[in-house]
JSON list of C-alpha atoms in Angstrom, two decimals:
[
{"chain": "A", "resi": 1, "resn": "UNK", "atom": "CA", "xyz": [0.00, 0.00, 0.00]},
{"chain": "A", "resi": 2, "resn": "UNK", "atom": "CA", "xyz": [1.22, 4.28, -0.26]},
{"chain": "A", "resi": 3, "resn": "UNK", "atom": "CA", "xyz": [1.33, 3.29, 3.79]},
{"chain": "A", "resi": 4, "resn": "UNK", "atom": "CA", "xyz": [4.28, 0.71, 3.51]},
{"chain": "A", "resi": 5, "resn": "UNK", "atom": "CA", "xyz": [1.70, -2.03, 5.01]},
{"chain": "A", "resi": 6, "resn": "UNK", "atom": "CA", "xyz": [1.88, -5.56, 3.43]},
{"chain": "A", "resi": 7, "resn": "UNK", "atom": "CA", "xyz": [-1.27, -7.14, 2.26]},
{"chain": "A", "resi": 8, "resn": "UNK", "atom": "CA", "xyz": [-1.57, -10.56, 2.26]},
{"chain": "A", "resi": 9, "resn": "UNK", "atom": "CA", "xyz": [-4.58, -13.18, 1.05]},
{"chain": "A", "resi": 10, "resn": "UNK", "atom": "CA", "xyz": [-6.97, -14.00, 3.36]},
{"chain": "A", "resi": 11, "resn": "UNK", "atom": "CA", "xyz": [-6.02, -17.58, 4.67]},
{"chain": "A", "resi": 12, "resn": "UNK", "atom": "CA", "xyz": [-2.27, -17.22, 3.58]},
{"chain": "A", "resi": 13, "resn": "UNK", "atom": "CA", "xyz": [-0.29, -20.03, 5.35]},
{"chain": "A", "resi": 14, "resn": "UNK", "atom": "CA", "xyz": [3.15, -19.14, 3.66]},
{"chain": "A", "resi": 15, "resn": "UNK", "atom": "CA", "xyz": [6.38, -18.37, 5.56]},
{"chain": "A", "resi": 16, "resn": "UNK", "atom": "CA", "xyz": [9.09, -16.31, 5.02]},
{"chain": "A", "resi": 17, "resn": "UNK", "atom": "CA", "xyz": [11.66, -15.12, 6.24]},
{"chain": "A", "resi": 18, "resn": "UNK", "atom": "CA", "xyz": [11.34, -11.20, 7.48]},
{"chain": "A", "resi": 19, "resn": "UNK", "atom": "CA", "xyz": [14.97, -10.48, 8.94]},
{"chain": "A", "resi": 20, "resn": "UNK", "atom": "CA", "xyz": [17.11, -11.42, 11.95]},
{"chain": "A", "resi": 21, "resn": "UNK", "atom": "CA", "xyz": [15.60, -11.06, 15.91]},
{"chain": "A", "resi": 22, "resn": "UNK", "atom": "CA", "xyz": [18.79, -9.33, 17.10]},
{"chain": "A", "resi": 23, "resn": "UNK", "atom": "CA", "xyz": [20.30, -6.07, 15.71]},
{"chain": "A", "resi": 24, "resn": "UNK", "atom": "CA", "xyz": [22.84, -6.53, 13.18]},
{"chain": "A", "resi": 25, "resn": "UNK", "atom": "CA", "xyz": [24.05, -2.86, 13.79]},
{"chain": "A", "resi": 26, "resn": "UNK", "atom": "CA", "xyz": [24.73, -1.22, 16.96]},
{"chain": "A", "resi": 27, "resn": "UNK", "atom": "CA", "xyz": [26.25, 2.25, 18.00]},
{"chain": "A", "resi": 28, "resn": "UNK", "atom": "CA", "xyz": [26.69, 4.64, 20.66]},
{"chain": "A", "resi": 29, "resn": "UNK", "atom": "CA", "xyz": [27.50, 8.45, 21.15]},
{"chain": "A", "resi": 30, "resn": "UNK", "atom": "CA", "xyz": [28.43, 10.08, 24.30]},
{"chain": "A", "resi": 31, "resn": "UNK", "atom": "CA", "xyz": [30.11, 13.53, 25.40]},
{"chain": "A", "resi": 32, "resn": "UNK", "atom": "CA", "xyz": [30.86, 15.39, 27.94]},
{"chain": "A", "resi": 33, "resn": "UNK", "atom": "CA", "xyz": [30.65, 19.23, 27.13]},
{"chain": "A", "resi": 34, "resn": "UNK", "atom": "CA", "xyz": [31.79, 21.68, 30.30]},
{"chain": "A", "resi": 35, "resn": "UNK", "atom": "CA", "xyz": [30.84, 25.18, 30.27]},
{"chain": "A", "resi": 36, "resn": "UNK", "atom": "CA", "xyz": [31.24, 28.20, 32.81]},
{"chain": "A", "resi": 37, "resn": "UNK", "atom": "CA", "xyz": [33.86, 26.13, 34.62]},
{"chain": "A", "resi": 38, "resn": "UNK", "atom": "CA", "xyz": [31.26, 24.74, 36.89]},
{"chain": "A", "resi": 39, "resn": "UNK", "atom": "CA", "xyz": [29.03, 22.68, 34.66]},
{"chain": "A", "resi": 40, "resn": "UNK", "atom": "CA", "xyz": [29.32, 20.16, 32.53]},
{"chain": "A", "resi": 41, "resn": "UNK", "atom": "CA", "xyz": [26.51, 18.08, 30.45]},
{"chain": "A", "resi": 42, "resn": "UNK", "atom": "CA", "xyz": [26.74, 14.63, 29.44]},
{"chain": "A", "resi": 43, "resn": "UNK", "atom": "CA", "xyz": [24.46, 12.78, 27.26]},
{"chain": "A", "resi": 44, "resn": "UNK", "atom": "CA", "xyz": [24.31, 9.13, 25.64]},
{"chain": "A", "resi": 45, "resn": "UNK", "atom": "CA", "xyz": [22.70, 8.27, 21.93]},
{"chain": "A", "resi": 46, "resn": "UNK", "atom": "CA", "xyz": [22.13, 4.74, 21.59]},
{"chain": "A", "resi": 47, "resn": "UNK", "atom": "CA", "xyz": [21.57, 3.04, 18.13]},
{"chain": "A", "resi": 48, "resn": "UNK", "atom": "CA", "xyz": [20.44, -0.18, 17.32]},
{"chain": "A", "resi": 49, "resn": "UNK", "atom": "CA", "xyz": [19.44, -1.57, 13.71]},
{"chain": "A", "resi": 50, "resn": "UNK", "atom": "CA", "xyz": [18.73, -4.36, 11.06]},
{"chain": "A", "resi": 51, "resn": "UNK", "atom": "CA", "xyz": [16.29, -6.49, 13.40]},
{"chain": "A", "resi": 52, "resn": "UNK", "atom": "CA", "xyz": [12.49, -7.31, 13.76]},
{"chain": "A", "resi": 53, "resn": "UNK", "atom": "CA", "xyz": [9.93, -7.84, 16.50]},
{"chain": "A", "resi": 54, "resn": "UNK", "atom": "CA", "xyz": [6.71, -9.41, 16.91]},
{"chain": "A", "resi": 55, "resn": "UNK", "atom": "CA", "xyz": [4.57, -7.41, 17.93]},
{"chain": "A", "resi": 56, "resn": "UNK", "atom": "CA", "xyz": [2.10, -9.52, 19.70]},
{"chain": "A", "resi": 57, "resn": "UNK", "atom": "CA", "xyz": [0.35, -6.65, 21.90]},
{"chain": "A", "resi": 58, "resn": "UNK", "atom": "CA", "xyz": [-0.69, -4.72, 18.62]},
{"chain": "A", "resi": 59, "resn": "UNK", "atom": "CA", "xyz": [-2.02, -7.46, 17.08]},
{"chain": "A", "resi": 60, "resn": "UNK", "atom": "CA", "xyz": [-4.17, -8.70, 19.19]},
{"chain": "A", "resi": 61, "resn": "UNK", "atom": "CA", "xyz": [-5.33, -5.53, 20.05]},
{"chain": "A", "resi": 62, "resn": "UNK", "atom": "CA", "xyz": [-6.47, -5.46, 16.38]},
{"chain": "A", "resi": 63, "resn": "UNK", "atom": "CA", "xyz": [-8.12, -8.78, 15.94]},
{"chain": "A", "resi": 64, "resn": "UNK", "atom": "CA", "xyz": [-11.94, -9.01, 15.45]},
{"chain": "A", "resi": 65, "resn": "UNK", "atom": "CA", "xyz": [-12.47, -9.77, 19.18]},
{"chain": "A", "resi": 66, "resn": "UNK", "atom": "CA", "xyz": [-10.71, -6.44, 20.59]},
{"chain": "A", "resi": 67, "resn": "UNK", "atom": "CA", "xyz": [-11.38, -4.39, 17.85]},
{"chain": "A", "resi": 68, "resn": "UNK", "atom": "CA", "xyz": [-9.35, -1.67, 19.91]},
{"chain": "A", "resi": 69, "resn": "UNK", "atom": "CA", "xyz": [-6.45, 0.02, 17.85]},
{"chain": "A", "resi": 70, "resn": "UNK", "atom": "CA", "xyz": [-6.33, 2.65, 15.47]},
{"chain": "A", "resi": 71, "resn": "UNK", "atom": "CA", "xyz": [-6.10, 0.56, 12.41]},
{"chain": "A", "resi": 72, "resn": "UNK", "atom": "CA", "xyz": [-9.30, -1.25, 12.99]},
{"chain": "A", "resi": 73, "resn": "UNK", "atom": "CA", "xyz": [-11.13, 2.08, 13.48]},
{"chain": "A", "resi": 74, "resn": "UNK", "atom": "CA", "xyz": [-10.48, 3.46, 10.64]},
{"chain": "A", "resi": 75, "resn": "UNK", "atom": "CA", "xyz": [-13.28, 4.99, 9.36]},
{"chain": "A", "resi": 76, "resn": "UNK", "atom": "CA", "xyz": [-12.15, 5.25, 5.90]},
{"chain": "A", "resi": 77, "resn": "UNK", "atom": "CA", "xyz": [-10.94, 1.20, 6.29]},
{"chain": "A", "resi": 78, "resn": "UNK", "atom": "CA", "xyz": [-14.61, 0.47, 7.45]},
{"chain": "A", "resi": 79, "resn": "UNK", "atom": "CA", "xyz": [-16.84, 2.70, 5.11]},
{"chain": "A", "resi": 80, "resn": "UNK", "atom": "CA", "xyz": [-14.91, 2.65, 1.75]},
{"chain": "A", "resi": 81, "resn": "UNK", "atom": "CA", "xyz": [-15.73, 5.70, -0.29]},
{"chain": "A", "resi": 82, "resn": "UNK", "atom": "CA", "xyz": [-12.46, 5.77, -2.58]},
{"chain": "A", "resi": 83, "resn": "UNK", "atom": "CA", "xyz": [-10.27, 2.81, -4.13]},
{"chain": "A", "resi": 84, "resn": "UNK", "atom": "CA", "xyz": [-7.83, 3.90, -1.74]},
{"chain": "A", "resi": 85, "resn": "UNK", "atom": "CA", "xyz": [-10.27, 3.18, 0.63]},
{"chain": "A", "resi": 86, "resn": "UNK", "atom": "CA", "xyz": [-11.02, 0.14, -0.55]},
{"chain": "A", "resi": 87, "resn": "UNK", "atom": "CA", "xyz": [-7.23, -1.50, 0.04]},
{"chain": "A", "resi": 88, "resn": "UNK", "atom": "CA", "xyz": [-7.72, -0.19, 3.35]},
{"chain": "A", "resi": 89, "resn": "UNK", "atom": "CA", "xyz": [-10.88, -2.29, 3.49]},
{"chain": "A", "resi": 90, "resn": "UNK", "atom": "CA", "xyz": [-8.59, -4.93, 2.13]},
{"chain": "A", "resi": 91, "resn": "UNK", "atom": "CA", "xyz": [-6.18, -4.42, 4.79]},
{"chain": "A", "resi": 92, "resn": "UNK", "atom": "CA", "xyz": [-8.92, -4.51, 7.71]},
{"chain": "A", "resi": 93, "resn": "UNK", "atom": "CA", "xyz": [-9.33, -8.24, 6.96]},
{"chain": "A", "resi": 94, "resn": "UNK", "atom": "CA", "xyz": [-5.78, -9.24, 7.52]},
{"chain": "A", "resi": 95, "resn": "UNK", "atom": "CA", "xyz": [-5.40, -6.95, 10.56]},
{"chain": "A", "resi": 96, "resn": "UNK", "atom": "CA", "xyz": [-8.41, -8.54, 12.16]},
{"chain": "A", "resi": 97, "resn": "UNK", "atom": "CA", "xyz": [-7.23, -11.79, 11.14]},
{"chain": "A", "resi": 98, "resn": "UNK", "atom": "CA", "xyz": [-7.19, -14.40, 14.67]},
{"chain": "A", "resi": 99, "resn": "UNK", "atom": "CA", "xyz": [-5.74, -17.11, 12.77]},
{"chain": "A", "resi": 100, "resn": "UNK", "atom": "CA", "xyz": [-1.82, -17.90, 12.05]},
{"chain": "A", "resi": 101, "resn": "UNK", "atom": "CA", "xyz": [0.75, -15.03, 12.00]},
{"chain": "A", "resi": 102, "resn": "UNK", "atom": "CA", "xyz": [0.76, -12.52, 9.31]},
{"chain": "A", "resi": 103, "resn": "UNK", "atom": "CA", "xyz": [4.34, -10.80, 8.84]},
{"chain": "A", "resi": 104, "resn": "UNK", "atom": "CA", "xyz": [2.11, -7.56, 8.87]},
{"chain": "A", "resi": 105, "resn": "UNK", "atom": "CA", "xyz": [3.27, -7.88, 12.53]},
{"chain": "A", "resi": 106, "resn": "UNK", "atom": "CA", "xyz": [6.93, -8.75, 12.49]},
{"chain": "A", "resi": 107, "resn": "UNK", "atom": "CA", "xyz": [8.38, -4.90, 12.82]},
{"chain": "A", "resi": 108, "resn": "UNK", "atom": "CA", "xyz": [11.50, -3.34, 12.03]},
{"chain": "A", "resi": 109, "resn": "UNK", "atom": "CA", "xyz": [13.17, -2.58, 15.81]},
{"chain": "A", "resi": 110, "resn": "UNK", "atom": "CA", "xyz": [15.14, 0.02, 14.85]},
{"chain": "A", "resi": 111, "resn": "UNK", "atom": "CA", "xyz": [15.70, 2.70, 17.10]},
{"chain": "A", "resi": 112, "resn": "UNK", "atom": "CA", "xyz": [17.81, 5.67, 18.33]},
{"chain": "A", "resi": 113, "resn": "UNK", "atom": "CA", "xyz": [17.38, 6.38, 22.48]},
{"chain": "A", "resi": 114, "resn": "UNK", "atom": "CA", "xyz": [18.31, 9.10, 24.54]},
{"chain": "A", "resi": 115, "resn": "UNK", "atom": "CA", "xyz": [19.68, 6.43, 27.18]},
{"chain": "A", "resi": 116, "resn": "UNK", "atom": "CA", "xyz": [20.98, 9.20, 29.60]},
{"chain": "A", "resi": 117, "resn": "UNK", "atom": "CA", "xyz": [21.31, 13.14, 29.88]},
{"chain": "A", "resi": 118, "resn": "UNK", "atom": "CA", "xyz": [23.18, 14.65, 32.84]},
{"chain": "A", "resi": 119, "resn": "UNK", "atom": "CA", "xyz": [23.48, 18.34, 34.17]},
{"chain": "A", "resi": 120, "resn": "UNK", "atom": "CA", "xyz": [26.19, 18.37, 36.40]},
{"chain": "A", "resi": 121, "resn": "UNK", "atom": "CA", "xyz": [27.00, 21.57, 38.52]},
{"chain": "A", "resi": 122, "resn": "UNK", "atom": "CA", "xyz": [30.73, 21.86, 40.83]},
{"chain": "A", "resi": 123, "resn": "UNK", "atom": "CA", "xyz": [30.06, 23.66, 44.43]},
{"chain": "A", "resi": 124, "resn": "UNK", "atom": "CA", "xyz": [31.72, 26.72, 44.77]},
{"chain": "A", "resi": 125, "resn": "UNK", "atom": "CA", "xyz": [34.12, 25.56, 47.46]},
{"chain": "A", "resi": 126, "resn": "UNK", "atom": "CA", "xyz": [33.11, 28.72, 49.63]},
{"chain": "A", "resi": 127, "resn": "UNK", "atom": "CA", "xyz": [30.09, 26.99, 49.82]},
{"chain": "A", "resi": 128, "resn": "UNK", "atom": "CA", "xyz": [31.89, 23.72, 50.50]},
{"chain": "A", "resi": 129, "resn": "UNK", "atom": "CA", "xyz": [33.88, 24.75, 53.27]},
{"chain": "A", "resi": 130, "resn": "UNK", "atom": "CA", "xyz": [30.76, 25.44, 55.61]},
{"chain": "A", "resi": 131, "resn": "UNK", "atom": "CA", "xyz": [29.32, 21.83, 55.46]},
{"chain": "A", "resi": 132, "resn": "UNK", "atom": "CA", "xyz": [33.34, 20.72, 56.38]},
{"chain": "A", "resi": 133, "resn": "UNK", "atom": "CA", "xyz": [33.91, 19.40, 52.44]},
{"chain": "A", "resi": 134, "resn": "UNK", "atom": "CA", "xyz": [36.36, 19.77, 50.23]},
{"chain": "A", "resi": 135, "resn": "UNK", "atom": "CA", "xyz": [34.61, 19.31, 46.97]},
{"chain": "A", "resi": 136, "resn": "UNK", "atom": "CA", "xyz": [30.55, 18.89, 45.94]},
{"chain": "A", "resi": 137, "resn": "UNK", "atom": "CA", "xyz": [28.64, 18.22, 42.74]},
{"chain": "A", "resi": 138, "resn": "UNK", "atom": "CA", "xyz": [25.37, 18.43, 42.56]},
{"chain": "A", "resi": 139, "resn": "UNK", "atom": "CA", "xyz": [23.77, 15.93, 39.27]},
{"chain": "A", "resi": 140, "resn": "UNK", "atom": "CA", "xyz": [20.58, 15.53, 38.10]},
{"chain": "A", "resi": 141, "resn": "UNK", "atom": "CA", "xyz": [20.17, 12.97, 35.50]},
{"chain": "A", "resi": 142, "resn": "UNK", "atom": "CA", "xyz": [17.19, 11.09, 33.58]},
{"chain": "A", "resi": 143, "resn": "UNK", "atom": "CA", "xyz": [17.51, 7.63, 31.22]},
{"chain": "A", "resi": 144, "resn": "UNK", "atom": "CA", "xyz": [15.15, 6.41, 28.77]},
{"chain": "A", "resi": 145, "resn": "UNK", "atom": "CA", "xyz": [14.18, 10.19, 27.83]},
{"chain": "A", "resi": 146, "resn": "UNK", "atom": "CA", "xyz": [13.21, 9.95, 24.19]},
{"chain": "A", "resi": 147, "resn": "UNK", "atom": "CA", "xyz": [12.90, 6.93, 22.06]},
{"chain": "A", "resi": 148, "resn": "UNK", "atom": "CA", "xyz": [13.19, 7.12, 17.61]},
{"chain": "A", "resi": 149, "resn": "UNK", "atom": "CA", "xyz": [11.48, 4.70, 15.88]},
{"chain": "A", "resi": 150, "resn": "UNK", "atom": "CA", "xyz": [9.23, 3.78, 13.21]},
{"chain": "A", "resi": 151, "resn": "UNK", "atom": "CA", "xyz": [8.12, 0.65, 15.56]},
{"chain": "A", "resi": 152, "resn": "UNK", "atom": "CA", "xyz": [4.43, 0.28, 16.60]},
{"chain": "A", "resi": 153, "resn": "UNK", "atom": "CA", "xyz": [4.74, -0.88, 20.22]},
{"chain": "A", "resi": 154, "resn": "UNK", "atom": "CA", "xyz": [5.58, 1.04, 23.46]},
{"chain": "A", "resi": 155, "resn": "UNK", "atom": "CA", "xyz": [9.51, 0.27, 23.31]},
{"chain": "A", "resi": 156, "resn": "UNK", "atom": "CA", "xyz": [11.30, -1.78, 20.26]},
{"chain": "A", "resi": 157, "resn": "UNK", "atom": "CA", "xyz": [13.85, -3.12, 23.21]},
{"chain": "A", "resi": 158, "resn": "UNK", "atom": "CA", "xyz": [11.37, -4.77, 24.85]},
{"chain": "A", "resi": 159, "resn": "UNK", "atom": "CA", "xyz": [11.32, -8.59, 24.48]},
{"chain": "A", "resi": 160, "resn": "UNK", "atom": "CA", "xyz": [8.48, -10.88, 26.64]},
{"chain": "A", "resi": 161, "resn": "UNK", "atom": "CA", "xyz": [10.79, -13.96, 26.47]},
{"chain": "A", "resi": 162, "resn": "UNK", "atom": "CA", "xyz": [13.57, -12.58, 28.29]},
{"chain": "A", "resi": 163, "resn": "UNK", "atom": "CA", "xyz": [17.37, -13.18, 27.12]},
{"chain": "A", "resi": 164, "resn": "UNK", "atom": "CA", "xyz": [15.73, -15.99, 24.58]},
{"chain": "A", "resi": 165, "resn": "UNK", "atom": "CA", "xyz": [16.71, -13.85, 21.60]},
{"chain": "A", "resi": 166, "resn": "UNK", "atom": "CA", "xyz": [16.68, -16.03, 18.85]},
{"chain": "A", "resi": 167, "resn": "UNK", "atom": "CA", "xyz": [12.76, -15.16, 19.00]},
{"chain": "A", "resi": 168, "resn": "UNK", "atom": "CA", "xyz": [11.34, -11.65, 20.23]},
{"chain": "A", "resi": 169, "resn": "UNK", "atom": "CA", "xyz": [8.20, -10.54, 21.11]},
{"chain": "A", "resi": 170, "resn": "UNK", "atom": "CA", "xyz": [6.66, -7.86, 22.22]},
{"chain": "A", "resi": 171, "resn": "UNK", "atom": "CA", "xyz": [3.53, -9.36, 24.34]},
{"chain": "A", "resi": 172, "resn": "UNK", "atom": "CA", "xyz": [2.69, -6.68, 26.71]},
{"chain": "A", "resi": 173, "resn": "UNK", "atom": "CA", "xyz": [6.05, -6.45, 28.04]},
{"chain": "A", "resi": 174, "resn": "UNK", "atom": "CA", "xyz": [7.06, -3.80, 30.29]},
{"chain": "A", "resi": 175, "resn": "UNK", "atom": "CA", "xyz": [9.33, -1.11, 28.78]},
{"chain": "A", "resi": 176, "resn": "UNK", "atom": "CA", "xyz": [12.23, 0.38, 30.06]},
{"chain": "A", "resi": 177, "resn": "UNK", "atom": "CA", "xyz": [11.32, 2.93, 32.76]},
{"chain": "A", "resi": 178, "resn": "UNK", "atom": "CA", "xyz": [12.60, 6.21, 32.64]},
{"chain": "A", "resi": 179, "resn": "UNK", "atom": "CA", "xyz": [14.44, 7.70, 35.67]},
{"chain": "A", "resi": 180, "resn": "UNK", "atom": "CA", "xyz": [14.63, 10.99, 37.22]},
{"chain": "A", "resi": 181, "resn": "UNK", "atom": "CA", "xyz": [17.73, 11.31, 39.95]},
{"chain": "A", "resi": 182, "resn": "UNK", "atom": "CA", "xyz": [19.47, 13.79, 41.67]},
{"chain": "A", "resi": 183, "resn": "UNK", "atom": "CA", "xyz": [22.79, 13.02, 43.65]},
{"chain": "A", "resi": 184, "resn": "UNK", "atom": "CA", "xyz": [25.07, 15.81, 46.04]},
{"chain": "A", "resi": 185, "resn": "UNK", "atom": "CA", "xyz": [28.45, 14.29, 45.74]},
{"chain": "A", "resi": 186, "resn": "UNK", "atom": "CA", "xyz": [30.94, 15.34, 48.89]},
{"chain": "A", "resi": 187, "resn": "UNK", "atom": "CA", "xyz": [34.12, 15.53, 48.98]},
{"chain": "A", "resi": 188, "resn": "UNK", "atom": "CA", "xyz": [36.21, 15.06, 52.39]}
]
């Protein structure tokens, strides 16, 4: 379809091969950058590319008997009034589909994440000196801030079989959390 979505025959018991479970591609950025002597702000880009999930959570949010996801409820999928509307009509039997897995729902799980920004600020030492330190940072820091990706589910990291990675799937599993923190570092 324009939309990039496969569409497969009603019934279609064929397999194929979509693409590997793990990343084939990984990378990560991180700097430091200190300013006005007393701060400095770090941050970490991670990137991860070339493999697929199964997206288990979507898809059964879309079958007939949920009926509770954006493609089903399409009002243009449900009430054709176009030929482009009718593919989508087309389309709105596969997604409903209960029976066998359509590749519809193996997803690219390519991402880039904002794993970790920092703000880091150095205690005047005047300051210091009255508490009986030498030295004190102050930090605030978050993870997980911001997640990239053209992937359907909450989190394309996520994987409902644990470390069993030669199959992944995302089946309601719980994403990585993001965390706030703060942290006075003293020096004696």
């Amino acid at each position: 379809t324009p939309a990039g979505a496969a569409i497969f025959n009603t019934g279609d018991t064929s397999r194929r091969y979509v693409g590997p479970s793990t990343p084939t591609r990984e990378m990560g950025f991180s700097n430091t950058i200190t300013f006005l002597k007393r701060f400095s702000i770090y941050a970490l880009l991670d990137y991860k590319a070339g493999g697929f999930l199964f997206n288990q959570q979507e898809r059964s949010r879309c079958q007939a008997a949920n009926d509770n996801c954006e493609r089903v409820n399409n009002p243009r999928a449900r009430f054709p009034q176009t030929a482009a509307d009718s593919v989508l009509f087309k389309e709105l039997a596969v997604y409903r589909n209960t029976s066998g897995i359509s590749p519809e729902w193996i997803q690219s799980s390519d991402f880039v994440k904002l794993r970790e920004l920092s703000l880091t600020m150095d205690i005047p030492e005047r300051l210091v000196a009255r508490a009986g330190a030498s030295s004190a940072r102050l930090t605030l820091s978050g993870r997980n801030l911001k997640v990239w990706s053209k992937y359907e589910g909450v989190d394309p990291e996520v994987n409902s079989y644990g470390g069993r990675n030669f199959v992944r799937v995302d089946a309601y599993a719980a994403p990585m959390m993001q965390r706030l923190t703060a942290a006075l570092t003293l020096g004696f």
